[in-house]
XYZ file of C-alpha atoms in Angstrom:
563
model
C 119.256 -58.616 -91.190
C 121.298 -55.897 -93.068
C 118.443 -52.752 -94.349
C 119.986 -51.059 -97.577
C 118.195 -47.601 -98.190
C 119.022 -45.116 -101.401
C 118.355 -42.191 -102.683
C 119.355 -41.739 -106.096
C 119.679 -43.819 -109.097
C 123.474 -44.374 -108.557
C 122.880 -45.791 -104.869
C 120.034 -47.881 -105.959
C 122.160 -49.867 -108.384
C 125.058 -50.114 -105.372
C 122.742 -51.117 -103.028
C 121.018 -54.121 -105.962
C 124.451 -55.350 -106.390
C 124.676 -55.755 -102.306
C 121.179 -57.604 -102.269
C 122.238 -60.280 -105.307
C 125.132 -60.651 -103.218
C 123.584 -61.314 -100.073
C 120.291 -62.163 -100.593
C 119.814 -63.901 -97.379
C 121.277 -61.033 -94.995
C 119.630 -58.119 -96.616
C 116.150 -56.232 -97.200
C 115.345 -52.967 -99.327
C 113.851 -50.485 -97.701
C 112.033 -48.347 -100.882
C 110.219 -45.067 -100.717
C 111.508 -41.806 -99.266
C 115.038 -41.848 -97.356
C 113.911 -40.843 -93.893
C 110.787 -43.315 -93.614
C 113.494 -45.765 -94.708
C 116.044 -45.293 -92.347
C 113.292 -45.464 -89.736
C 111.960 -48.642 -90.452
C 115.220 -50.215 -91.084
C 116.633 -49.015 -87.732
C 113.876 -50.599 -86.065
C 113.707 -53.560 -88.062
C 117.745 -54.689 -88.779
C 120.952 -55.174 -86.821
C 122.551 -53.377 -89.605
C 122.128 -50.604 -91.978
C 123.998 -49.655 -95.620
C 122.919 -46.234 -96.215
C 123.553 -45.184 -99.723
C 123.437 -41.240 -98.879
C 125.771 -38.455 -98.005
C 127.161 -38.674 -94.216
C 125.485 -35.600 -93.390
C 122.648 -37.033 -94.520
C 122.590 -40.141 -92.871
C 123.457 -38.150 -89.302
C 120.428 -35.801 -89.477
C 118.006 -38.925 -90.178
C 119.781 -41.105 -87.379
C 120.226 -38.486 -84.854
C 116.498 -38.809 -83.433
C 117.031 -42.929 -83.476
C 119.710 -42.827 -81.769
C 119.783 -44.551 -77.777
C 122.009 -46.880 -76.699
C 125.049 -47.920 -78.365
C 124.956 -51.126 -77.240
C 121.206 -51.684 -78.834
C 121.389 -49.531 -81.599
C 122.100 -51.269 -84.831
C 125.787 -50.478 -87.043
C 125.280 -47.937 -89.836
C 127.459 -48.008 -92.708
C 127.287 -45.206 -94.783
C 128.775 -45.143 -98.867
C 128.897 -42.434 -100.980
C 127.526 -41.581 -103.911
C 130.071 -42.834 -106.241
C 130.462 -45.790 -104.297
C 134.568 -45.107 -103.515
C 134.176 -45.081 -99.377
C 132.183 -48.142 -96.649
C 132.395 -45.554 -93.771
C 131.212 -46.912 -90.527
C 129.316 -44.528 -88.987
C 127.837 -45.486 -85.779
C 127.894 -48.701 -83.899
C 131.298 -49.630 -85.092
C 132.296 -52.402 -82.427
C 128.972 -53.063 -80.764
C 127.059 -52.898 -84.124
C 128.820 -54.781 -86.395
C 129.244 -51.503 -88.247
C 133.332 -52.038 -88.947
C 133.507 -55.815 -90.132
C 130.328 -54.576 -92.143
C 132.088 -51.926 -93.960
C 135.021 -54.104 -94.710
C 132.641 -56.593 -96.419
C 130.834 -54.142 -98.286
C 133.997 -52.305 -99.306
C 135.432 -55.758 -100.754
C 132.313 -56.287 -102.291
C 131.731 -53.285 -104.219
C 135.514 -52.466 -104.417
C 135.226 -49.250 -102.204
C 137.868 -48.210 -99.463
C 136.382 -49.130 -95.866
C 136.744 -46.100 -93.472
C 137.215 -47.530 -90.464
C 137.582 -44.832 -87.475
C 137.716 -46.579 -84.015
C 140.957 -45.875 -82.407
C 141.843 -49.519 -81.581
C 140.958 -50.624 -85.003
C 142.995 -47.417 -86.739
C 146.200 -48.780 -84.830
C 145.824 -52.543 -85.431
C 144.650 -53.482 -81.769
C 141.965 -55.889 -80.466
C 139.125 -53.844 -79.106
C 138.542 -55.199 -75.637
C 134.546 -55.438 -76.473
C 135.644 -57.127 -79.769
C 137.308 -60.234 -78.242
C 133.881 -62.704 -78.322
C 133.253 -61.986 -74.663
C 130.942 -60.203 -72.519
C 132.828 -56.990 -71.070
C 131.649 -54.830 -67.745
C 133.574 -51.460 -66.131
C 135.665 -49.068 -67.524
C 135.852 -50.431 -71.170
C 136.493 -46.908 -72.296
C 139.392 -45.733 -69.328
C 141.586 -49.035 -70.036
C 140.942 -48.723 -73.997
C 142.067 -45.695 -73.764
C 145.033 -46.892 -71.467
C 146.269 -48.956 -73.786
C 146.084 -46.842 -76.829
C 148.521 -44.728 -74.614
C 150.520 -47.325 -74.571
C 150.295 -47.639 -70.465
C 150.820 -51.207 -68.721
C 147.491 -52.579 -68.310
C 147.745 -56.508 -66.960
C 145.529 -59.242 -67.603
C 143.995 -61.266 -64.349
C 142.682 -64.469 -65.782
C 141.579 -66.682 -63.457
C 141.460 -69.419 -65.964
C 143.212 -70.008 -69.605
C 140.809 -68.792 -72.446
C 141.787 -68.202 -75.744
C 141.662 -64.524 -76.224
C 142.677 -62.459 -79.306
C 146.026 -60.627 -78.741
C 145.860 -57.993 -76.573
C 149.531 -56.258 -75.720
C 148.961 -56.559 -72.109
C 151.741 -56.255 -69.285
C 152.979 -57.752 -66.125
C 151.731 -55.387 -63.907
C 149.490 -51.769 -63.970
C 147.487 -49.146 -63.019
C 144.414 -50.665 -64.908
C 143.601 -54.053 -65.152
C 141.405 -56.462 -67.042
C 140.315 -59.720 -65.414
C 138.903 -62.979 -66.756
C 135.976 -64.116 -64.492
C 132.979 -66.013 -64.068
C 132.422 -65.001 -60.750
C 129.879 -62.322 -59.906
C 131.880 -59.736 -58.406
C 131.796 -55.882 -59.670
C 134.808 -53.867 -61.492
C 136.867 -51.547 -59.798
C 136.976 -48.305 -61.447
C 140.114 -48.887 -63.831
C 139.489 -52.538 -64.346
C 137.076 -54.344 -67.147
C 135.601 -57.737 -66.768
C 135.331 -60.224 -69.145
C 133.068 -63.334 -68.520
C 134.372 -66.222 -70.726
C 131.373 -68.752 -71.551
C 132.993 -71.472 -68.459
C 129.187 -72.063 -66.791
C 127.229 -74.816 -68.236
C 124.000 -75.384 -66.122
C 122.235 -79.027 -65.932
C 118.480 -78.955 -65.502
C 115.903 -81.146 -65.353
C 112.098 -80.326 -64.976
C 108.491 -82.194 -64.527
C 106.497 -81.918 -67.284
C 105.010 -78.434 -67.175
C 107.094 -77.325 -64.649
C 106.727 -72.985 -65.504
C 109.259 -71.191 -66.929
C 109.712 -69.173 -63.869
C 110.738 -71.455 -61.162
C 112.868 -73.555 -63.954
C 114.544 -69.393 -64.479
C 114.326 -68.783 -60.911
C 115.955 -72.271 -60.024
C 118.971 -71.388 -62.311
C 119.329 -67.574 -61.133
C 119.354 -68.802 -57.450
C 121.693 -71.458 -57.651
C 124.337 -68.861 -59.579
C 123.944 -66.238 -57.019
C 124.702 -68.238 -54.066
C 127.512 -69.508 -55.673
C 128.782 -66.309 -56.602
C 128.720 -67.352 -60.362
C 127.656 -64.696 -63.227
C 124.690 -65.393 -65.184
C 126.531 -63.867 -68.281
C 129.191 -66.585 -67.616
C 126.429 -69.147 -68.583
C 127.078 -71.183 -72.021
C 124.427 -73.289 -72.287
C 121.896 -75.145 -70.177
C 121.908 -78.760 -70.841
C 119.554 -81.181 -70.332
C 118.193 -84.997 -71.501
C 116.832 -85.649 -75.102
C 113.379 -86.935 -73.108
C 113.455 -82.995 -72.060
C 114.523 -80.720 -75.065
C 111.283 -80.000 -75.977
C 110.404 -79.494 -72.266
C 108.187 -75.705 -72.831
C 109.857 -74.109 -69.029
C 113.422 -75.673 -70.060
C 113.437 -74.245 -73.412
C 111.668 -71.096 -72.792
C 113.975 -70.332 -69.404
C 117.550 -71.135 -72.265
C 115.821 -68.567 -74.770
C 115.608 -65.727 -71.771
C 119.006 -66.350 -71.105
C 120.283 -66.306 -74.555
C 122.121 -69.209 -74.534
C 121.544 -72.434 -76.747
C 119.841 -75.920 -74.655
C 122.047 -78.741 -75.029
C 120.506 -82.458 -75.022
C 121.531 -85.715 -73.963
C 120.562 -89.581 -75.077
C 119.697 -91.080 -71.584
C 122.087 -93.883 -72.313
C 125.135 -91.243 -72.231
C 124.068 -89.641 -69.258
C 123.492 -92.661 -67.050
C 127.101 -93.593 -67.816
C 128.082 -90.328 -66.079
C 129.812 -90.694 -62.736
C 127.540 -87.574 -60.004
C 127.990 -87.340 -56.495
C 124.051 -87.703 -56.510
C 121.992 -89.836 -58.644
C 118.255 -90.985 -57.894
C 115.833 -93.770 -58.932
C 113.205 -91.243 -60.027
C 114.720 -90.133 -62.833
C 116.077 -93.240 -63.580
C 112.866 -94.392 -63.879
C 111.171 -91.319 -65.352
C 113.480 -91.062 -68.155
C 115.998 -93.915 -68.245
C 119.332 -92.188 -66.257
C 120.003 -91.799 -62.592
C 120.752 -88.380 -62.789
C 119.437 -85.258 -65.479
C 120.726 -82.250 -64.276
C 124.427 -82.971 -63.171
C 125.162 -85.855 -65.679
C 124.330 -83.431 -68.414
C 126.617 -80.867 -66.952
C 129.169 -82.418 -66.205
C 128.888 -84.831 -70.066
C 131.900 -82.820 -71.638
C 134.074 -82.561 -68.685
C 134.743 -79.933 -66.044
C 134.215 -78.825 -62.117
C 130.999 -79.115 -60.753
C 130.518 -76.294 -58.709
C 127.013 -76.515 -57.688
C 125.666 -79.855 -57.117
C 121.828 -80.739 -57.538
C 119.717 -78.565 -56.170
C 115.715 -78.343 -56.318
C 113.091 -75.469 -56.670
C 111.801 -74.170 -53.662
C 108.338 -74.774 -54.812
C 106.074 -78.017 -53.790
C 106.083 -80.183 -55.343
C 109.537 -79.238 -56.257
C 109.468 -79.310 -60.303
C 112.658 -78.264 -61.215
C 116.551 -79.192 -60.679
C 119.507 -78.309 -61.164
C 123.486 -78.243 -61.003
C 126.592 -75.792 -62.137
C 129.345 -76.664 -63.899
C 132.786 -74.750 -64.707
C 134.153 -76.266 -67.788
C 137.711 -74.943 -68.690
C 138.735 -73.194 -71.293
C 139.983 -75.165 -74.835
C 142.508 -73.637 -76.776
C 142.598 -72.829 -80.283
C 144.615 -74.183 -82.937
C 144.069 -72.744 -86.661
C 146.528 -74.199 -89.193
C 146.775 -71.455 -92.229
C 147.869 -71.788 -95.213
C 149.651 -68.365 -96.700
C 149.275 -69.261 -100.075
C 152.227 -69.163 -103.121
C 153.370 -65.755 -101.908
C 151.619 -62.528 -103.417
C 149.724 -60.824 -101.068
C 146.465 -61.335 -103.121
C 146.353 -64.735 -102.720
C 146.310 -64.644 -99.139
C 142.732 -65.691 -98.625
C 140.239 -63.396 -96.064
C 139.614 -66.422 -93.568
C 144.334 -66.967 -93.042
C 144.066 -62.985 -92.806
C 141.560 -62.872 -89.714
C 142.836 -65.819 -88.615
C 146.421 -64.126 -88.308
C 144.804 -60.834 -86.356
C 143.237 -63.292 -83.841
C 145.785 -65.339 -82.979
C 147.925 -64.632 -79.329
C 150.515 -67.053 -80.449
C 151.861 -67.351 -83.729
C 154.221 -70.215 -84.748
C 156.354 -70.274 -88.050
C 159.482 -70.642 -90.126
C 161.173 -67.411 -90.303
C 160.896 -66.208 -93.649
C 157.008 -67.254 -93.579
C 156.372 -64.830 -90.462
C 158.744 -62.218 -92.502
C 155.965 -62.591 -95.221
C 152.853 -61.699 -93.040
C 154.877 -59.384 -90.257
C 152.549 -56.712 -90.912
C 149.267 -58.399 -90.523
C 150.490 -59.204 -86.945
C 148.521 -57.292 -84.001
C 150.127 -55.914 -80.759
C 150.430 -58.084 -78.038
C 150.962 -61.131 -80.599
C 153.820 -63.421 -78.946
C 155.785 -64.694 -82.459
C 157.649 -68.200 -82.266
C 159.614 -68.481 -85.083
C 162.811 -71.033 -86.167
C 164.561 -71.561 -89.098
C 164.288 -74.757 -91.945
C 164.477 -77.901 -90.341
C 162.318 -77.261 -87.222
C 159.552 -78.399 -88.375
C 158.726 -80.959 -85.540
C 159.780 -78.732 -83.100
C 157.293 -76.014 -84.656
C 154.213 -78.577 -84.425
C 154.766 -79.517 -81.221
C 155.662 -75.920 -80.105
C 151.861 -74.832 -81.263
C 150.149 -78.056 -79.979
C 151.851 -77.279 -76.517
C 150.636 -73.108 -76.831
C 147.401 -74.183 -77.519
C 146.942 -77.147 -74.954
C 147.944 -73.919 -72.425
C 144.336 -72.198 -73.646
C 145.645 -70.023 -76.179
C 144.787 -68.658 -79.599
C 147.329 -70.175 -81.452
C 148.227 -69.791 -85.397
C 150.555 -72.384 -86.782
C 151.560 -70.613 -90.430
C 153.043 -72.553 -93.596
C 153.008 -71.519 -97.289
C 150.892 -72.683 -100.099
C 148.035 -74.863 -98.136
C 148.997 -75.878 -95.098
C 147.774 -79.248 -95.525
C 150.012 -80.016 -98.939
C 153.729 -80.918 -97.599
C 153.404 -78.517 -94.543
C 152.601 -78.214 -90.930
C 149.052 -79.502 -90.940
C 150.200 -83.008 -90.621
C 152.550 -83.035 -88.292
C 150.613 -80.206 -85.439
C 147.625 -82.977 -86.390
C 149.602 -85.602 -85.685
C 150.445 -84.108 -82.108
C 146.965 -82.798 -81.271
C 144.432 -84.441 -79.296
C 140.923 -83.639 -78.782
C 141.667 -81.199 -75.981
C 142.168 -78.515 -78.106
C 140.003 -77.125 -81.004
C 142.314 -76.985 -84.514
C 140.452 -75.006 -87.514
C 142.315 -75.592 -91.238
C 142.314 -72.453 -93.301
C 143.323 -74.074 -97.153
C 145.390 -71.910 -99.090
C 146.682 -71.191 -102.573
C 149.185 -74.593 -103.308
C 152.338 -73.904 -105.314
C 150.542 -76.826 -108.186
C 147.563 -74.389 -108.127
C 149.039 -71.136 -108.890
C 151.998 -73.078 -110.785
C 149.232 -74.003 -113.015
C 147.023 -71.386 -113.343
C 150.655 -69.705 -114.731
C 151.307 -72.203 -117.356
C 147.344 -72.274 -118.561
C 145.235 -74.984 -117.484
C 148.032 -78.512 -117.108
C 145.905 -79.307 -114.300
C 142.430 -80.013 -116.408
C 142.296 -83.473 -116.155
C 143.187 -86.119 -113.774
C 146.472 -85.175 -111.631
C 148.645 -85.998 -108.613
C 151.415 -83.942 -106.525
C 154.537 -85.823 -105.649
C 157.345 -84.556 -103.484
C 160.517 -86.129 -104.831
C 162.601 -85.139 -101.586
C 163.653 -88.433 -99.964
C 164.521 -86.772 -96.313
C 160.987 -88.288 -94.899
C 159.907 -91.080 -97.276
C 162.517 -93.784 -99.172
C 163.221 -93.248 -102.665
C 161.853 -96.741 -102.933
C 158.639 -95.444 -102.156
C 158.506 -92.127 -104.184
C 159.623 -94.177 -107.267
C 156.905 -96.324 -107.308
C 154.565 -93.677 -107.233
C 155.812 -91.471 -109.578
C 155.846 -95.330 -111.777
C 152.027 -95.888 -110.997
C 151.322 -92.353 -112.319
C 153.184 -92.612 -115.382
C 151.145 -96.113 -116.030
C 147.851 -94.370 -114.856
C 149.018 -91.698 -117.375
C 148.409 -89.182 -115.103
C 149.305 -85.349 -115.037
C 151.925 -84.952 -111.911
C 153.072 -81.888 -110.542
C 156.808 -82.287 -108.922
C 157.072 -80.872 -105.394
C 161.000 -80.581 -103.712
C 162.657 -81.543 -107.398
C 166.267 -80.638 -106.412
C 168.713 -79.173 -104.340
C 172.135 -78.903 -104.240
C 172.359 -82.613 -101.636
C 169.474 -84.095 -104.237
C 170.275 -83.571 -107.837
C 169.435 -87.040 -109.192
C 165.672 -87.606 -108.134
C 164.604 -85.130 -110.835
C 166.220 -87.088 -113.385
C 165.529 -90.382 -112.251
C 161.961 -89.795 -112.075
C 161.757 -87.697 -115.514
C 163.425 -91.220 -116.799
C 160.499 -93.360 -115.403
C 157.965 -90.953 -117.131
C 159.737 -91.677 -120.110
C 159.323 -95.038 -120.534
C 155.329 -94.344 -120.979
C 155.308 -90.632 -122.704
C 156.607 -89.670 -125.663
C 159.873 -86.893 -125.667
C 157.231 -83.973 -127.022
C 155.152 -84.441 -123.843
C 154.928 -80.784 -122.561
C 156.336 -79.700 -119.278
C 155.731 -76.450 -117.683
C 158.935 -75.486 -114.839
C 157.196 -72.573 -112.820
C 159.609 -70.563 -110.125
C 158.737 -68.802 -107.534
C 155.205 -68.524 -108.864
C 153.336 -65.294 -108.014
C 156.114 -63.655 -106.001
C 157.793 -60.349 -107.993
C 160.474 -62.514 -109.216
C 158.004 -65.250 -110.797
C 159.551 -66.988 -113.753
C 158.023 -69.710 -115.613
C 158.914 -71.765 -119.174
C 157.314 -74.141 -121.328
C 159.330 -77.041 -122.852
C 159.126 -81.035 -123.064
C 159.903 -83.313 -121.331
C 163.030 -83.914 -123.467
C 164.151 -80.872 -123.476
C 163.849 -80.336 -119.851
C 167.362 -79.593 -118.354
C 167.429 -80.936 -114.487
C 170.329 -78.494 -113.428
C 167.859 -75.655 -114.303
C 165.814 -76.631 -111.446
C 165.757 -75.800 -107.889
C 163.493 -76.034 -104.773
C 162.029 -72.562 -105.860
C 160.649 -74.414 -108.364
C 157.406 -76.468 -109.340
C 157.733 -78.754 -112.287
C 154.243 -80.197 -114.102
C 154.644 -82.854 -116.617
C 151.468 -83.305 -119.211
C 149.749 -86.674 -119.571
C 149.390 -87.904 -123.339
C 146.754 -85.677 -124.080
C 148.423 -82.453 -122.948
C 149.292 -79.435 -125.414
C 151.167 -76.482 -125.950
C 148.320 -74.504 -127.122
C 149.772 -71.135 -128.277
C 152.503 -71.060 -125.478
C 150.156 -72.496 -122.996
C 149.860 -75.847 -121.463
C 146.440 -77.365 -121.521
C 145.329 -80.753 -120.737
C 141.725 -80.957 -122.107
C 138.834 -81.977 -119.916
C 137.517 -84.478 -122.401
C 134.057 -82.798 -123.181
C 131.823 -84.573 -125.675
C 131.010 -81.241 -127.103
C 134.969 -80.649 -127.822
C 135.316 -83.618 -130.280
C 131.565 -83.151 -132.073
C 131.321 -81.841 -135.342
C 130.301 -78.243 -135.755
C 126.533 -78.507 -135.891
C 125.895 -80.801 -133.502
C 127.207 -78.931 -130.355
């Protein structure tokens, strides 16, 4: 929960405009400033203190303990210009908070973390625990010194600009061992434990059970991603109670899916108690992985409690992301983070030349020219079947005559892929010529390098019958000059010459041009891949110099007094 607290008239309408926005994250503290900032700092993870910094400092100063407890505090000023982050930047949520509430009320985020200030990935930002000297090999790398990563297994990690070989080190374990003193840990969430439990077994020997079994194995508890268990046990009070201590969410199994599990040790008891031969290391080992610690019981008697360890490995990361037309403001929030937390970015040349500067230190950048496009999906699928972060980058949406097919196409389920839509050329083609798109409408790529012209004639036919808007994608290039023309003859033969058609090129880049004419008057030879070309259906217009296809509302065609 996100407190707001203000002062002054001017904050208080600030701080309303944050709690329409968000009226599930936040709470209004009223009355006077300090008894606010009290109980919101004891109350919320977050605060968005409408005050003066100086302010805010004096009332948070006595509050203050731990900054790995203490909530973020953003603080903006009186005439709402500046989101500072004040305290608990990483830790607290306090810097991804200011950026959101500097979007939101159109303020400039002050952001002052030193790894954030240079455009690198905090090392207790990356989404994993992190134990030693956080601070030394920060620092380290700030410096720019060699600091190399020890992973013991492939996780996809943000980018990081780490080297070779150094002085300091950061190392990628589940195991319980300590840090050195120039070395961080970070425990990636590998450990999934399988339990099973009598009915009322206590929370204690189902916690102590778990804690034993990782110790002996030399396994960190904060490596632990889940406990998992069988459907007749979710609701088990010691199970669920001992996966709320730990933090982590409890996992359940139909019986039926966990008998077909192959374990080194299955029984007849639970077989008979609850329908499978084995509970605990079936329902570890259901998605995969190394069982490290096989069934073991509680040391109590009766013995009420099992259990077993398993190290499942790392999946990489796949996000396809759209770019969008090509102006910088159509670049969507979700391709933007996307692009800062990818290791591994894949792309055509001049797409990567479009985003260089949103690209972090330590990012590894694959790019190739026009043509590669095979080469490119198969390039990220590979990355991220290695356990990395990978971002495969195309313009427009990804999805519409770009990457996302063909990366899907190569991708199995052993990695995770994430789409991020973007802006399509038809989209911000159209929202330049006025509103062709309003009704019904269909893209259609008229190159011919991937599908026969047999094929792309008879749907460009089938939308001219359907008398349907459609939006030309590829119309020409210098080794295609008749498709254009051969299709704008097939829309012919069902639209009249007048039909409007809107030719849009390069749309929302600084060299954007864009003309209205018909579909008679169209000239082919003024056309090139740059370029987007809409044709109307019979109902579209050139309404003052913009092309509309109406919607068809009832209220549109009824007379005056009866709308």
């Amino acid at each position: 929960m996100i407190g707001l607290i203000s002062a002054t008239a001017a904050g208080a309408a600030a701080r309303d405009r944050l709690a329409a926005a968000w009226p599930d994250r936040t709470r209004v503290y009223e009355g006077p400033a300090g008894e606010a900032v009290r109980a919101a700092f004891a109350e919320c993870d977050r605060l968005v203190c409408f005050l003066a910094t100086g302010a805010t400092v004096r009332l948070l100063a006595p509050l203050l303990g731990d900054k790995a407890a203490d909530p973020g505090v953003v603080c903006v000023d009186e005439g709402g210009r500046f989101a500072v982050s004040l305290v608990g930047g990483h830790g607290g949520g306090a810097n991804e908070l200011a950026y959101e509430v500097a979007e939101l009320l159109g303020a400039e985020p002050v952001v002052t973390t030193a790894t954030d200030a240079v455009g690198l990935a905090g090392l207790d930002t990356l989404g994993l625990p992190a134990e030693g000297a956080v601070a030394a090999v920060s620092r380290a790398l700030l410096d720019g010194e060699p600091v190399a990563l020890e992973a013991e297994s492939a996780w996809p990690l943000p980018p990081v600009p780490f080297a070779a070989a150094g002085a300091y080190t950061v190392r990628l374990t589940d195991r319980a061992v300590r840090p050195g003193p120039d070395e961080v840990l970070l425990r990636p969430p590998s450990l999934v434990v399988g339990v099973g439990a009598s009915r009322g077994a206590p929370v204690e020997e189902v916690l102590g059970l778990i804690e034993e079994a990782l110790r002996e194995a030399g396994l960190s508890v904060r490596s632990v991603a889940e406990l998992a268990t069988v459907d007749a046990k979710s609701e088990e009070p010691g199970i669920v109670a001992a996966a709320e201590r730990l933090g982590v969410p409890l996992v359940a199994y139909p019986a039926g899916e966990l008998a077909a599990v192959a374990v080194p040790n299955p029984s007849d008891a639970p077989l008979a108690a609850v329908g499978t031969p084995s509970v605990a290391e079936a329902a570890a080992l259901r998605r995969g992985g190394e069982l490290l610690v096989p069934k073991r019981k509680s040391a109590a008697s009766p013995a009420m409690a099992t259990c077993a360890v398993v190290r499942r490995p790392g999946r990489g990361r796949l996000a396809v992301v759209g770019l969008g037309p090509g102006a910088r403001d159509l670049l969507t929030p979700r391709a933007a983070a996307e692009l800062r937390r990818a290791s591994v970015l894949v792309g055509l040349d001049q797409y990567v030349d479009q985003i260089r500067d949103l690209i972090r230190p330590g990012t590894r950048v694959l790019e190739s020219g026009l043509g590669a496009e095979e080469e490119r999906a198969r390039t990220a699928v590979a990355e991220a079947r290695k356990g990395h972060a990978v971002a495969l980058i195309g313009s427009g949406d990804a999805g519409v005559y770009a990457m996302a097919s063909p990366a899907l196409a190569e991708a199995s389920d052993d990695i995770d892929v994430v789409g991020v839509p973007g802006v399509t050329a038809a989209l911000a083609a159209g929202a330049v010529l006025g509103a062709p798109l309003g009704h019904d409408h269909v893209s259609i790529s008229l190159s011919d390098l991937h599908t026969p012209w047999e094929v792309i004639e008879r749907r460009v036919r089938a939308a001219a019958e359907a008398d349907i808007v459609v939006t030309f994608y590829n119309p020409r290039s210098r080794g295609r000059d008749w498709q254009l023309p051969k299709a704008l003859a097939v829309l012919s033969g069902h639209r009249e010459p007048e039909t409007p058609v809107g030719v849009v090129r390069n749309a929302s880049r600084p060299d954007e041009s864009a003309r209205l004419t018909t579909l008679a008057g169209l000239d082919p030879a003024t056309v090139d891949m740059m370029t987007v070309v809409t044709v109307g259906n019979t109902a579209t217009r050139n309404i003052a110099g913009r092309m509309v296809t109406p919607r068809g509302y009832r209220w549109q065609h009824a007379p005056e007094g009866a709308r």
